[in-house]
PDB file of C-alpha atoms in Angstrom:
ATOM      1  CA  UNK A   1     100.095  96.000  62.059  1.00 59.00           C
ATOM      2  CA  UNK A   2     102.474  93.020  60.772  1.00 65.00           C
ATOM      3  CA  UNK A   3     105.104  93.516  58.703  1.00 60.00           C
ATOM      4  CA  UNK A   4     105.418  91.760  55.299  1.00 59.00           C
ATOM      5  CA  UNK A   5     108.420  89.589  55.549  1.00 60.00           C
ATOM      6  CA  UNK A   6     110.993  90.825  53.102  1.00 64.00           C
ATOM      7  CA  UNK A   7     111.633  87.915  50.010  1.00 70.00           C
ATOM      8  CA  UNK A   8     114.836  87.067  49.655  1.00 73.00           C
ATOM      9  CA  UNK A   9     116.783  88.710  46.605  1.00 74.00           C
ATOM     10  CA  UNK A  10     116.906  86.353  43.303  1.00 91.00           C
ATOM     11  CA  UNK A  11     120.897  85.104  43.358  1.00 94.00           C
ATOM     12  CA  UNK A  12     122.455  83.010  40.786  1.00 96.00           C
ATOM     13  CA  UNK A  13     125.063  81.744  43.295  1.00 95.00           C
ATOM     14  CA  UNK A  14     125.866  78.420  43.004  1.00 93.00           C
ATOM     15  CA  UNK A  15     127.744  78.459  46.449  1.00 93.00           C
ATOM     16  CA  UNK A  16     131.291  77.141  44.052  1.00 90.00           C
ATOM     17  CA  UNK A  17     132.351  80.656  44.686  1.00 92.00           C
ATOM     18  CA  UNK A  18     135.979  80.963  43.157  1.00 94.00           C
ATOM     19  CA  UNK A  19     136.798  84.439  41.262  1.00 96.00           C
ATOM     20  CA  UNK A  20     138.988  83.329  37.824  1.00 96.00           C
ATOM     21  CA  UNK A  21     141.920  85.548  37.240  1.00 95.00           C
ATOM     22  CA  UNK A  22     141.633  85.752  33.744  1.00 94.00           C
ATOM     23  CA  UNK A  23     137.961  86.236  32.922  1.00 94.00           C
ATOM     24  CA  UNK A  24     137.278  88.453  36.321  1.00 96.00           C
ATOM     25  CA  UNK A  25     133.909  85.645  36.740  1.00 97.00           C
ATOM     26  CA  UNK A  26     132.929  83.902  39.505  1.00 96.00           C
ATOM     27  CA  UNK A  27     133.448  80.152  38.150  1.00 94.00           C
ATOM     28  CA  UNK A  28     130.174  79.139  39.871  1.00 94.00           C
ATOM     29  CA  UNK A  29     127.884  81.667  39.160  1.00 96.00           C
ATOM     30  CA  UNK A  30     129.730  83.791  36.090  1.00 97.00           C
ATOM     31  CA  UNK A  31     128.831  87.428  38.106  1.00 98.00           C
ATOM     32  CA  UNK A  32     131.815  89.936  38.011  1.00 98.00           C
ATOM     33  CA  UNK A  33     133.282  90.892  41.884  1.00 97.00           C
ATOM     34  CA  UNK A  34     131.430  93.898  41.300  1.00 97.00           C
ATOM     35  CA  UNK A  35     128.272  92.399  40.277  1.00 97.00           C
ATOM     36  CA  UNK A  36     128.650  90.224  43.557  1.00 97.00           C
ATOM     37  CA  UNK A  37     129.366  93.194  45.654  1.00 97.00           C
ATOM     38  CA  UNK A  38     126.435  95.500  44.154  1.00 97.00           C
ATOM     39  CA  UNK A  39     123.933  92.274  44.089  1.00 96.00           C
ATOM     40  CA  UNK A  40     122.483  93.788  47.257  1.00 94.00           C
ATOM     41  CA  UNK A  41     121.555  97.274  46.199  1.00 96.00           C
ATOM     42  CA  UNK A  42     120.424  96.145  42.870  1.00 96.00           C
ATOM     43  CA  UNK A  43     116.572  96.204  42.150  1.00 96.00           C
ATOM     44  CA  UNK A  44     114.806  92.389  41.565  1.00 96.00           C
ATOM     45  CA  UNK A  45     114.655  93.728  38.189  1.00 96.00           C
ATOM     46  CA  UNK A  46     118.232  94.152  37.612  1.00 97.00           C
ATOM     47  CA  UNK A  47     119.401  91.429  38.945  1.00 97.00           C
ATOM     48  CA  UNK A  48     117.049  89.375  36.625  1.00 97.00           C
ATOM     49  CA  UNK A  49     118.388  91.235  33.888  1.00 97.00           C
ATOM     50  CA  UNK A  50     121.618  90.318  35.256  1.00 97.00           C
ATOM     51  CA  UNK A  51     120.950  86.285  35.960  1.00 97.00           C
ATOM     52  CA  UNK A  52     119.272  86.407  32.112  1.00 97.00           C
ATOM     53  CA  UNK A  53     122.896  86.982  30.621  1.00 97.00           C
ATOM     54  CA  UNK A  54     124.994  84.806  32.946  1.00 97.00           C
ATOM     55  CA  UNK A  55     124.489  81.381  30.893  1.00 95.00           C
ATOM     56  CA  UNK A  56     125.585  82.672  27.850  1.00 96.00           C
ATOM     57  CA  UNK A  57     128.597  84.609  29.763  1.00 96.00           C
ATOM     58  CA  UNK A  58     129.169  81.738  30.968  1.00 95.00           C
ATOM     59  CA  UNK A  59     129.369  79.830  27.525  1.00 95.00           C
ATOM     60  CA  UNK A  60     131.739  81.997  26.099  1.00 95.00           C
ATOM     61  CA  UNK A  61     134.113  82.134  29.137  1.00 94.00           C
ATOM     62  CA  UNK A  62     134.293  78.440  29.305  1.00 91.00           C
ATOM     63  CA  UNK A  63     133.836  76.839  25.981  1.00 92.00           C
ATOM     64  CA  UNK A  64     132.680  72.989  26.295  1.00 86.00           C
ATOM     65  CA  UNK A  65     132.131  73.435  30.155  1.00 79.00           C
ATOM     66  CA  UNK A  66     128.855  72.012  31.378  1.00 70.00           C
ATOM     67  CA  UNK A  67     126.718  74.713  32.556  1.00 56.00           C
ATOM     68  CA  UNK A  68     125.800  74.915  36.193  1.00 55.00           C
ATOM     69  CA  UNK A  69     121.597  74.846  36.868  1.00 48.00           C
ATOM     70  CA  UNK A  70     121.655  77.650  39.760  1.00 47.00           C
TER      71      UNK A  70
END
């Protein structure tokens, strides 16, 4: 019997991974460190759930920043 190859998980990661001190957000990406460190163990659907709030996190983190396209 063959075994299915696993898919890899959905990640937002924009590989600009730099963790701001004042926000607690990745700059690249806008996950929290813990987000980042639980993205593993999370299901597909909560990391979706996850990846559907980052743009707007995002937005009100950094006002008038051009948003990233993961």
């Amino acid at each position: 019997m063959l075994a299915t190859p696993s898919k890899k998980p959905s990640s937002p990661c924009t590989k600009l991974c730099v963790l701001d001190a004042v926000t607690g957000l990745c700059e690249g990406c806008g996950r929290t460190r813990d987000e980042i460190a639980l993205w593993g163990s999370l299901s597909e659907v909560q990391r979706l759930a996850v990846m559907a709030a980052l743009p707007e996190r995002l937005r009100r983190a950094y006002p008038g920043r051009e948003a990233c396209a993961p």
